[in-house]
Tab-separated table of C-alpha atoms and ligand atoms in Angstrom:
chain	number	residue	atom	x	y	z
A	1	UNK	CA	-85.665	-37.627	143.480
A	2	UNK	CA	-82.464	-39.540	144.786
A	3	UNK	CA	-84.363	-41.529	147.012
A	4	UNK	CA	-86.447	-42.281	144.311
A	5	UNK	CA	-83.630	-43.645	142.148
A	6	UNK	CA	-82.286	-45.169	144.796
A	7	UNK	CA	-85.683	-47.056	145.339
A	8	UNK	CA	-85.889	-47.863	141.033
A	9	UNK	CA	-82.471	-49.922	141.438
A	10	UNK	CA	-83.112	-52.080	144.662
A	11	UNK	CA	-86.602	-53.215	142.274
A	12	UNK	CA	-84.556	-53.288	139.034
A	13	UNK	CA	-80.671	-53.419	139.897
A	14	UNK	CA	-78.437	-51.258	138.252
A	15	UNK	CA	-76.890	-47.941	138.480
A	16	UNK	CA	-78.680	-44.398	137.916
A	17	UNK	CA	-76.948	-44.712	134.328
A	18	UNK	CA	-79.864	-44.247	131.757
A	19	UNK	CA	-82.476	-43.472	134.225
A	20	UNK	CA	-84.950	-40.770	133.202
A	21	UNK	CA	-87.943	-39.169	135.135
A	22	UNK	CA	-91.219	-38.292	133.296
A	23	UNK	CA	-94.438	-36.910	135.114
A	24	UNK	CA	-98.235	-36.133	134.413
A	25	UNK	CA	-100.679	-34.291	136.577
A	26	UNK	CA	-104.327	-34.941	137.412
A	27	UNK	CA	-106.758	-32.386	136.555
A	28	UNK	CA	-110.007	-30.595	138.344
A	29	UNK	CA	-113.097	-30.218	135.473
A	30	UNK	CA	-114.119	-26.405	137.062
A	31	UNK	CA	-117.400	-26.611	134.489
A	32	UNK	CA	-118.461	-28.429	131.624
A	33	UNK	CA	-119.042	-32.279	132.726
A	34	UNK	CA	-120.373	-35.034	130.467
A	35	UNK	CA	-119.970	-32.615	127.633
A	36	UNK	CA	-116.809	-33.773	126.098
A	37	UNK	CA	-117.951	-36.818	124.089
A	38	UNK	CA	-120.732	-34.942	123.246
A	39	UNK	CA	-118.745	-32.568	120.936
A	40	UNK	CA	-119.032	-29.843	123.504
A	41	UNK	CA	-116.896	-27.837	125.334
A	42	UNK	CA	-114.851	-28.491	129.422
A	43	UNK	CA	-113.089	-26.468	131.802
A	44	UNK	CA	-110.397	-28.608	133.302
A	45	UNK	CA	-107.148	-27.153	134.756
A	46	UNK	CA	-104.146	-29.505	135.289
A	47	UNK	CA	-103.531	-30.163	139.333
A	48	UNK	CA	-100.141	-29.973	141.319
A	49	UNK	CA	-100.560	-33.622	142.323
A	50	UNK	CA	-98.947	-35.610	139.662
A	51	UNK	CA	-97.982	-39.220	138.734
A	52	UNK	CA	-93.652	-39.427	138.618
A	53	UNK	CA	-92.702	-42.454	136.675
A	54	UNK	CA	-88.510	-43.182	136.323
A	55	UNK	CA	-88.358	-45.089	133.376
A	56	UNK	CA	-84.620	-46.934	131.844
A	57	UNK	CA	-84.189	-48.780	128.575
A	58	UNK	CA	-83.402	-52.590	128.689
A	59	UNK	CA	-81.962	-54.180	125.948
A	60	UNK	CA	-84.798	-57.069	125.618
A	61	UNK	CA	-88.409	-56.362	124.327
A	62	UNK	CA	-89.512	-56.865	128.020
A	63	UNK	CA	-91.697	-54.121	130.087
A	64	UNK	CA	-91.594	-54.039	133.778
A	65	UNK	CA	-93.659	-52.213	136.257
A	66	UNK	CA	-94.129	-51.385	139.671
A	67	UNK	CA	-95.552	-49.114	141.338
A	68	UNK	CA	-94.053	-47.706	144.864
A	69	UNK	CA	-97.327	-47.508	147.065
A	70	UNK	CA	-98.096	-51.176	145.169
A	71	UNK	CA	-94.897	-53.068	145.103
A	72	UNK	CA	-96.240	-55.947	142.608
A	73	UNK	CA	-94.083	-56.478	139.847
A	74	UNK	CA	-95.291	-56.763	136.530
A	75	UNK	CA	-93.241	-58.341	133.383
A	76	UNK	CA	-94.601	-58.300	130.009
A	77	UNK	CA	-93.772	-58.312	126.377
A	78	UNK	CA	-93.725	-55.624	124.016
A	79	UNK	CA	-94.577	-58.044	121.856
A	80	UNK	CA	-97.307	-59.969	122.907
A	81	UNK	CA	-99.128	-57.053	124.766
A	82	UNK	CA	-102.734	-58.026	123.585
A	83	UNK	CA	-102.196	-60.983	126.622
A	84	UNK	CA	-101.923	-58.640	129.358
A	85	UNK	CA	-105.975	-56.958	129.140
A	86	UNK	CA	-106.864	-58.390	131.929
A	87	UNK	CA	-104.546	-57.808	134.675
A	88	UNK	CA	-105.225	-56.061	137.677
A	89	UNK	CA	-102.722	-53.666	137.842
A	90	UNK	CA	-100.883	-52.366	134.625
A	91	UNK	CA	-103.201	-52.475	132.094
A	92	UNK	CA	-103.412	-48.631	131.876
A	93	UNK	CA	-99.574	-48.848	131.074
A	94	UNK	CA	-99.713	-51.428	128.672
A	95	UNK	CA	-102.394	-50.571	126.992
A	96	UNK	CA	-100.428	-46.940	126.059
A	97	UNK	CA	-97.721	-49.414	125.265
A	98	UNK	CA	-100.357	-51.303	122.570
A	99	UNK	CA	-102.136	-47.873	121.178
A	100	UNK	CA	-98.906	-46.544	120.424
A	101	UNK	CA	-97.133	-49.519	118.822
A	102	UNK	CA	-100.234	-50.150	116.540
A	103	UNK	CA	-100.484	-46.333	115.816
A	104	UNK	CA	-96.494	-47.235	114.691
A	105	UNK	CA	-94.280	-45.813	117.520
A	106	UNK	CA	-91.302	-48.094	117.376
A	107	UNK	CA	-90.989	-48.677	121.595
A	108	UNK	CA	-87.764	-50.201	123.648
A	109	UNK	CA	-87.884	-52.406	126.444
A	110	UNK	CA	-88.076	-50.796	129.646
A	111	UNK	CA	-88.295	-50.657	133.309
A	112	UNK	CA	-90.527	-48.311	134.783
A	113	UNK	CA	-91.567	-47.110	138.049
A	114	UNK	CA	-94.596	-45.365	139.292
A	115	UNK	CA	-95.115	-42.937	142.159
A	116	UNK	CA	-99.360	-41.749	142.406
A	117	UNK	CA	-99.217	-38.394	143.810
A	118	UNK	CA	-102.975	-38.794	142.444
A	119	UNK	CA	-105.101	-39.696	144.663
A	120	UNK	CA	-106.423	-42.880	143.296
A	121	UNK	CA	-109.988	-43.626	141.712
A	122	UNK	CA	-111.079	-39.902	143.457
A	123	UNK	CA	-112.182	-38.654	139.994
A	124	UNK	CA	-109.094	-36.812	139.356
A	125	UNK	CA	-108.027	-38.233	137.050
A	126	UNK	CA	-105.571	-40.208	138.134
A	127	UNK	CA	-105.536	-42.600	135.213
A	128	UNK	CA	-105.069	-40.038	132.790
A	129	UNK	CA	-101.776	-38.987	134.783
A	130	UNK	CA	-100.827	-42.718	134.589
A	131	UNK	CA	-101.249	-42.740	130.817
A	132	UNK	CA	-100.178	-39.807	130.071
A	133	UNK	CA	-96.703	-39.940	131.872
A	134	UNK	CA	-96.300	-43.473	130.492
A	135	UNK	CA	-96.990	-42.267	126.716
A	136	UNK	CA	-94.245	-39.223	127.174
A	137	UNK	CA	-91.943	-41.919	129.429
A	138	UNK	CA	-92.144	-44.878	126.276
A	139	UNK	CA	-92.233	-42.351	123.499
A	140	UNK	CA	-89.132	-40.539	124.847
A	141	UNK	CA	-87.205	-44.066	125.310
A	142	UNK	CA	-88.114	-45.174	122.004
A	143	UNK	CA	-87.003	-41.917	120.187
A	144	UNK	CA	-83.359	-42.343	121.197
A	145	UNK	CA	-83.720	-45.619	118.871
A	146	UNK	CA	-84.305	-43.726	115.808
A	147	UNK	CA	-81.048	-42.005	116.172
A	148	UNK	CA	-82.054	-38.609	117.387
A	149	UNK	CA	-84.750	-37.378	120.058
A	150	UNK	CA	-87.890	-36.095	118.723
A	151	UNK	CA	-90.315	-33.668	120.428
A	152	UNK	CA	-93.074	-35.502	122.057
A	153	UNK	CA	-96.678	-34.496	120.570
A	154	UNK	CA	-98.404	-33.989	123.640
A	155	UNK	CA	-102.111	-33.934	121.664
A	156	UNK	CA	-101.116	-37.316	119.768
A	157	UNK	CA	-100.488	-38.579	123.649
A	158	UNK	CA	-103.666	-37.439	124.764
A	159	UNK	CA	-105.106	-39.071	121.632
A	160	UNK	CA	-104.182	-42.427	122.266
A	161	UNK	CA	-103.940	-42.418	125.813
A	162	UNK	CA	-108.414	-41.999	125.187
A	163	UNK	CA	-107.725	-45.127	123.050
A	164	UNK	CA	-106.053	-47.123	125.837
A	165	UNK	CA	-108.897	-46.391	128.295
A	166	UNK	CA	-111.661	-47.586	125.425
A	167	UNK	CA	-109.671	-50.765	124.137
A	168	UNK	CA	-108.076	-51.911	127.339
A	169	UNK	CA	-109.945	-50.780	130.459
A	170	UNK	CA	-112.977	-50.517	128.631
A	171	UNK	CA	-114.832	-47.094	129.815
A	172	UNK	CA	-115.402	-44.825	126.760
A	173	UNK	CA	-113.517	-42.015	127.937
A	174	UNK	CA	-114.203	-38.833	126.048
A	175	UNK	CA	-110.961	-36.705	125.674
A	176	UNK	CA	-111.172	-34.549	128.505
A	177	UNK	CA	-108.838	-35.954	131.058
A	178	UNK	CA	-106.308	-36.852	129.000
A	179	UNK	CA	-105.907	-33.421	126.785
A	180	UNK	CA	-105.603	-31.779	130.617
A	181	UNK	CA	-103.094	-33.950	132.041
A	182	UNK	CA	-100.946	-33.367	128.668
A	183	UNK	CA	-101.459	-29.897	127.783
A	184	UNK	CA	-102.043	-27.804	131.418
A	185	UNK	CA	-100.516	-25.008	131.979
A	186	UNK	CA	-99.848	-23.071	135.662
A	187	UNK	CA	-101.918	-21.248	137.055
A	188	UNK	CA	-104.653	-21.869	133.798
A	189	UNK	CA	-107.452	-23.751	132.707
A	190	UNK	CA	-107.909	-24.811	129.657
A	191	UNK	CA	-111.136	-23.743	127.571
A	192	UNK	CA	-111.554	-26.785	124.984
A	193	UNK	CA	-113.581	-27.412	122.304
A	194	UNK	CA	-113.806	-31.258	122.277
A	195	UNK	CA	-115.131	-31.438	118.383
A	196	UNK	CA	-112.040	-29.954	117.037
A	197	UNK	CA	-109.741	-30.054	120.018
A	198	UNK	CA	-109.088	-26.160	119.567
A	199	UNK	CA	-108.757	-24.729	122.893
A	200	UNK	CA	-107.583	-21.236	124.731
A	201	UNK	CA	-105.551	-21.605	128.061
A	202	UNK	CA	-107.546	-18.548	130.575
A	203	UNK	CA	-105.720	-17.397	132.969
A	204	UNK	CA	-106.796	-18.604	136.569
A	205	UNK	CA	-107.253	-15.238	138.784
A	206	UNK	CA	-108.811	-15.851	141.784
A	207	UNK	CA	-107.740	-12.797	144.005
A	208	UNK	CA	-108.383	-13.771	147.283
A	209	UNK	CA	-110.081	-16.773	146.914
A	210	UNK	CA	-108.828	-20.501	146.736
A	211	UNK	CA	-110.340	-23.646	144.510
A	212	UNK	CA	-111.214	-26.473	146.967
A	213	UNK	CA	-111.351	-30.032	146.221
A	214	UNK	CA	-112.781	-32.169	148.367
A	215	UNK	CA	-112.875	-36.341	148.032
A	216	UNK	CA	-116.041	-37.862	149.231
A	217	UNK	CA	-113.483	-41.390	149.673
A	218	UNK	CA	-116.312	-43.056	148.840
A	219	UNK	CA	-114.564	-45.991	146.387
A	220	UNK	CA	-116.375	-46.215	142.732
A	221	UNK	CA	-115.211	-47.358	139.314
A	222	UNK	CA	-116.225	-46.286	136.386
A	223	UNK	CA	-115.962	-49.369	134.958
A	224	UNK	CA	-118.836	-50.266	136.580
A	225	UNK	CA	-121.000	-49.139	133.513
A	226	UNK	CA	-123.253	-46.102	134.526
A	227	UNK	CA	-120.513	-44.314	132.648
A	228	UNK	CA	-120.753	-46.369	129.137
A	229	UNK	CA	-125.119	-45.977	129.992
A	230	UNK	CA	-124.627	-42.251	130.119
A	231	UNK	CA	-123.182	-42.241	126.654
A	232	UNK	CA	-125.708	-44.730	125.165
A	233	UNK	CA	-128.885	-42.692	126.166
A	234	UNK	CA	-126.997	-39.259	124.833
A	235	UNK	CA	-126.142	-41.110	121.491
A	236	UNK	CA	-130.200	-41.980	121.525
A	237	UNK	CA	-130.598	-38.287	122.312
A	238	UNK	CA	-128.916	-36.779	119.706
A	239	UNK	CA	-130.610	-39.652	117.230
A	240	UNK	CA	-133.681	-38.367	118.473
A	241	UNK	CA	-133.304	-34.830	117.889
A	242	UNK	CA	-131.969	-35.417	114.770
A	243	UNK	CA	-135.287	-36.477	112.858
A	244	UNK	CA	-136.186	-32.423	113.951
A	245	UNK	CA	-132.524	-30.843	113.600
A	246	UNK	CA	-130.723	-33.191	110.652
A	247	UNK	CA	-127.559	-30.919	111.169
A	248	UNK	CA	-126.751	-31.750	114.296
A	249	UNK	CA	-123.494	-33.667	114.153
A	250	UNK	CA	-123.240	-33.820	118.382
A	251	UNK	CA	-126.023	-32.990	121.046
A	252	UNK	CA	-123.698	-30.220	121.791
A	253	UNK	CA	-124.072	-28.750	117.755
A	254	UNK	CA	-127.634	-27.982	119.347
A	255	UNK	CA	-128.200	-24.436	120.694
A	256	UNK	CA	-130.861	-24.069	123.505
A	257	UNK	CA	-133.640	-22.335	122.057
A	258	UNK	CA	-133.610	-25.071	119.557
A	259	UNK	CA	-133.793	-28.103	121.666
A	260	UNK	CA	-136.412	-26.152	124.174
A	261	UNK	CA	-138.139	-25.718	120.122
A	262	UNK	CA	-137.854	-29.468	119.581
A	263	UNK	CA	-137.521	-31.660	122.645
A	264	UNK	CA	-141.296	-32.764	122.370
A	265	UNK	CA	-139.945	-35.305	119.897
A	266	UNK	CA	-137.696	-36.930	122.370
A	267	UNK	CA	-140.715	-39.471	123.915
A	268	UNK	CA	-138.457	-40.935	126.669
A	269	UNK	CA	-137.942	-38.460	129.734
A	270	UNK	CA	-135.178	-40.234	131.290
A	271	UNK	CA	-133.330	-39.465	127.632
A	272	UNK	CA	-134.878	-35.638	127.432
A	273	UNK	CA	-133.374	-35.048	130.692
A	274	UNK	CA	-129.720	-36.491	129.717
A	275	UNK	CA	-129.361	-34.086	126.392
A	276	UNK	CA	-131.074	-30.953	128.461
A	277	UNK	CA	-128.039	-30.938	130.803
A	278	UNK	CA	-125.746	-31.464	128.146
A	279	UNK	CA	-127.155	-28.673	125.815
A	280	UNK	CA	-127.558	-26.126	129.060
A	281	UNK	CA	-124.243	-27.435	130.394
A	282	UNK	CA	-122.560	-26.542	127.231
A	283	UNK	CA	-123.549	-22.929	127.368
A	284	UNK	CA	-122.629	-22.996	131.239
A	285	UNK	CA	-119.311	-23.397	130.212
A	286	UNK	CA	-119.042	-20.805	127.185
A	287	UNK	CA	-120.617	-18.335	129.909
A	288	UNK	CA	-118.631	-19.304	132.500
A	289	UNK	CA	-115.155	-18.384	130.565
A	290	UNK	CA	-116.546	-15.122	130.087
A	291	UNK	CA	-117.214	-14.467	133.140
A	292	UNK	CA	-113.575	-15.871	134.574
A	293	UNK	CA	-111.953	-13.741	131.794
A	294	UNK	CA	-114.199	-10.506	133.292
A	295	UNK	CA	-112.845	-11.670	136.809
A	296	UNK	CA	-116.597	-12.213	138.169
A	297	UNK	CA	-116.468	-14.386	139.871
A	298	UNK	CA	-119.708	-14.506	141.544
A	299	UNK	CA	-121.096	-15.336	138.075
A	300	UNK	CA	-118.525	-18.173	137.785
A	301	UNK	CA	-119.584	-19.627	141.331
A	302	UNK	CA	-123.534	-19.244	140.321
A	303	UNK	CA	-123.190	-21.091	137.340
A	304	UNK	CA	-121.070	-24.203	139.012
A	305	UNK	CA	-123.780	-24.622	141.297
A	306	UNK	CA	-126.438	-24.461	138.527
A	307	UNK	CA	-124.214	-27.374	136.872
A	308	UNK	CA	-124.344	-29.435	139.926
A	309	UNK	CA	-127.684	-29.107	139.821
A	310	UNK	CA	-128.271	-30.297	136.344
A	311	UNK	CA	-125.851	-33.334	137.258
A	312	UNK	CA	-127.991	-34.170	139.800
A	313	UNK	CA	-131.486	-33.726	138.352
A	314	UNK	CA	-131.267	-34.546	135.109
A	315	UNK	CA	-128.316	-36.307	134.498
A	316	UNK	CA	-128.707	-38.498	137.893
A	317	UNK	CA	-124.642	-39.235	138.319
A	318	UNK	CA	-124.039	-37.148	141.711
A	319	UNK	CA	-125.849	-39.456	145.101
A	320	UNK	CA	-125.642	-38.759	148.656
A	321	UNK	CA	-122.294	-38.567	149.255
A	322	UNK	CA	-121.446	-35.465	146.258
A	323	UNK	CA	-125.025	-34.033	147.209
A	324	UNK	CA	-123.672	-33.618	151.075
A	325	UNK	CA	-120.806	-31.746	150.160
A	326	UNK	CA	-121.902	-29.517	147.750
A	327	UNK	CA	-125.098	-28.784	150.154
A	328	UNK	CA	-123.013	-27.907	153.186
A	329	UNK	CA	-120.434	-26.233	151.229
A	330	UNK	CA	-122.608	-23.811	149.983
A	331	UNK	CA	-124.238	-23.066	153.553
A	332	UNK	CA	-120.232	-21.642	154.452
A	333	UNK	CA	-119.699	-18.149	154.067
A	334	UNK	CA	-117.535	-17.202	151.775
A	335	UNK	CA	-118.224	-19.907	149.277
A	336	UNK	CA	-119.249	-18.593	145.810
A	337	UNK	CA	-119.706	-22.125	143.646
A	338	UNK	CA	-119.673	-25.732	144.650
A	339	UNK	CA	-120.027	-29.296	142.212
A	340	UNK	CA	-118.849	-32.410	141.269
A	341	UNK	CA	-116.180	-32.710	139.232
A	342	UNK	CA	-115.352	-35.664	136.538
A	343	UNK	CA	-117.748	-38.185	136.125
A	344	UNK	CA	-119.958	-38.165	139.168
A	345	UNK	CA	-120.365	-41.719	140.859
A	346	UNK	CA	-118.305	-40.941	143.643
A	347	UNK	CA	-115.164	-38.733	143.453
A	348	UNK	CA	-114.544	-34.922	144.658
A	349	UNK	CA	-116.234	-31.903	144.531
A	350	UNK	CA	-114.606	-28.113	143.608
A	351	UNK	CA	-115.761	-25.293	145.333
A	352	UNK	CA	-114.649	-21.719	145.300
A	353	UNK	CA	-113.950	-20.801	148.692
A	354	UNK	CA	-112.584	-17.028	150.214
A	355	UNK	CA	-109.654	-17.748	151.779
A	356	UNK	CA	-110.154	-16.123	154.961
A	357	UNK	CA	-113.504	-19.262	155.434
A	358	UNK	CA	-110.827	-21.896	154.029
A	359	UNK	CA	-110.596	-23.133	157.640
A	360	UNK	CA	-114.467	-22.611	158.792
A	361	UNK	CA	-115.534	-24.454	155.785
A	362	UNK	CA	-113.341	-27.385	155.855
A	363	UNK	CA	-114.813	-27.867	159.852
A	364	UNK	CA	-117.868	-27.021	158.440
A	365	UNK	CA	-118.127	-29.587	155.373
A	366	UNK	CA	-115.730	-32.217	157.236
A	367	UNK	CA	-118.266	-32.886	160.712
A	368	UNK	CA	-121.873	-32.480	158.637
A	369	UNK	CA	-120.449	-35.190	155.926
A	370	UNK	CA	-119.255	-37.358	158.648
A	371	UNK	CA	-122.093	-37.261	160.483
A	372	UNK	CA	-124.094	-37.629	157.296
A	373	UNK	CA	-122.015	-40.477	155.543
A	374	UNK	CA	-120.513	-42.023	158.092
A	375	UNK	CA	-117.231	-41.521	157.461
A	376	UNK	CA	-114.770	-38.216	156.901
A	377	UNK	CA	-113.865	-36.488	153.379
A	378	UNK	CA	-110.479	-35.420	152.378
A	379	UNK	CA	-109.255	-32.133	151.472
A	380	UNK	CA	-106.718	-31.122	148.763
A	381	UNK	CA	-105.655	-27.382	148.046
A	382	UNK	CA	-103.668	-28.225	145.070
A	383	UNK	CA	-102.649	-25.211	143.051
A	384	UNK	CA	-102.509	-25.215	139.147
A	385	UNK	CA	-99.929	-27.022	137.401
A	386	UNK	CA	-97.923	-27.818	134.031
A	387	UNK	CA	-99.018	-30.827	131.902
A	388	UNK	CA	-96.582	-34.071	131.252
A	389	UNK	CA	-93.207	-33.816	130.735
A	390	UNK	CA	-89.745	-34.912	131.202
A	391	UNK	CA	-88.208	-33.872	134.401
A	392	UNK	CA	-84.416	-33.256	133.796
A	393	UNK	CA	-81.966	-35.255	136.584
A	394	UNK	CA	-79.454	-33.408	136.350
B	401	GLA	C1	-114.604	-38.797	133.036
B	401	GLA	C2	-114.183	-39.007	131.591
B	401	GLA	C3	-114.152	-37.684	130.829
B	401	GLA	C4	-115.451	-36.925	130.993
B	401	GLA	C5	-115.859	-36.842	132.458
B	401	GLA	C6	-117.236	-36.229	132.652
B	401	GLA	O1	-113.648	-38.054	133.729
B	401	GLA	O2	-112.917	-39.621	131.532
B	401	GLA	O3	-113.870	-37.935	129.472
B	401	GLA	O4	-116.470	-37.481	130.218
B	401	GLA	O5	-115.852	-38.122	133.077
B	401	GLA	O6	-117.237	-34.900	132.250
């Protein structure tokens, strides 16, 4: 952390006076994928790889970031935010700075520097740990200026964090991401129902056996649109099965045996295929918990690999690249489960491995992906961690 400070005041002068340290994890989806703006229910656990911002009050309306692996300054104006959409780097930031002055936080001018433990654009969520940390980081500031410091509400953050990503970087985010990175817990994941945003954190047991995460580096945005598409043909899904079901709020409100009763009406395949994974999906993940909470986890590994198979038949978002690593994953011994995680496209996989194969499968998955793709994967064996929050100094 000193060197850290140290770094914050050669970029923005200054002693460590009135320098505070905030920080917001990533998080692995273990089941449940695509369901979330669906009104359905994820898996996600918060990661130990986290994004550390130091943040100080200034005593102007301006907001200035940088980021340490970036080193591009940017200066804007708490008051003129709207101008900034379209920058490069930063709009994640000030776009939590926007959502949270229109939802009528009162915010202070600040400096505020980034370091991205998250591996960035891996599907990790490495933007949520960017939004979240900067929600807690301007909230936090701007409390002192009502007199007294307030507690934080981590769900509000989470709330308009999702805003951020809709209004200013434009993918529409369900809440997923950004209720793990504020509300993990160690060593759990959290069971969420996205409808209501109840959820139960379940304890993360895996006696003798390690979660995996690999990165297929293969670069992707989300922006892109296949994301936004996704969402379009499930909202036609669900209007669909609503001239047979008129009760169904969500494609998630609708329980298997009744879409399998009704899915005739759906004329377009391409559509019947995108709410079949999200009904079946949905039940993975109800089934799933059960069987984490019974510690089997053979059930738990059968039922990620039936929802990477879903992802990849009927929901199309996996391609070569996810497809390799799953497939040779799951010819290691010792591997009970292997999928995507997050939103497909690109991004990691999650695999339960026994962690007496950990190093046979990492050989194993490393030189058939290469020689598949071209080009290596990367490994991460990050444990569990807490969701955002201050870090104390001293
Ligand atoms: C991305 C989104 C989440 C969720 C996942 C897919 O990570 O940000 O809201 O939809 O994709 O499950």
């Amino acid at each position: 952390m000193k060197e850290l400070i140290e770094r914050f005041n050669r970029y923005f002068g200054g002693t460590e006076e009135g320098i505070r340290a905030f920080t917001a994890p990533g998080r692995v989806n273990l089941i449940g994928e695509h369901t979330d703006y669906n009104g359905g229910y994820v898996f996600p656990a918060a990661l130990t790889l986290s994004t550390t911002v130091l943040a100080r009050p200034r005593t102007d309306r301006k907001i200035n970031l940088i980021a340490t692996d970036l080193e591009i300054m940017v200066r804007a104006d708490l008051d003129n935010l709207e101008a900034y959409r379209d920058i490069k780097w930063g709009n994640y930031q000030l776009g939590v700075a926007d959502e949270l002055q229109k939802a009528g936080y009162r915010l202070v001018g600040c400096d505020l520097m980034y370091e991205d433990k998250v591996p960035l654009g891996s599907g990790l969520s490495s933007s949520a740990a960017i939004e979240i940390a900067t929600a807690i980081a301007l909230v936090s500031l701007g409390n002192m200026s009502y007199g007294r410091d307030r507690p934080v509400d981590p769900v509000r953050m989470a709330l308009i964090s999702q805003k951020a990503e809709h209004n200013y970087v434009g993918v529409r985010c369900g809440i997923m991401d950004q209720f793990a990175s504020a509300m993990g817990r160690e060593d759990h994941a959290i069971f969420l129902n996205c409808k209501n945003l109840s959820y139960e954190l379940v304890p993360v047991k895996l006696e003798g056996y390690r979660i995996v995460i690999c990165n297929t580096n293969k670069k992707r945005s989300l922006g892109e649109g296949k994301y936004n598409e996704r969402r379009a043909e499930c909202e036609a899904g669900l209007k669909a099965l609503k001239s047979a079901i008129p009760d169904a709020s969500c494609l998630a409100d609708v329980p298997v045996e009744d879409f399998e009763r009704c899915k005739g009406i759906m004329e377009d395949e391409t559509i019947r295929k995108r709410a079949a994974h999200v009904i079946y999906e949905n039940r993975r993940v109800v089934q799933s918990v059960e069987a984490l909470r019974k510690g089997d986890l053979v059930t738990f590994g059968k039922l990620m690999n039936q929802s990477h198979d879903s992802l990849r038949d009927l929901y199309e978002v996996t391609g070569i690249e996810l497809d390799t690593l799953v497939n040779e994953a799951r010819k290691v011994e010792g591997v009970l489960g292997s999928r995507m995680t997050g939103a497909g496209f690109g991004g990691c996989t999650v695999s339960i491995v026994r962690e007496d194969c950990l190093e046979a499968f990492m050989d194993h998955v490393r030189i058939a992906y290469e020689r598949t793709i071209g080009y290596p994967p990367s490994f991460y064996l990050s444990g569990i961690g807490d969701g955002g929050r201050e870090i104390p100094l001293k």
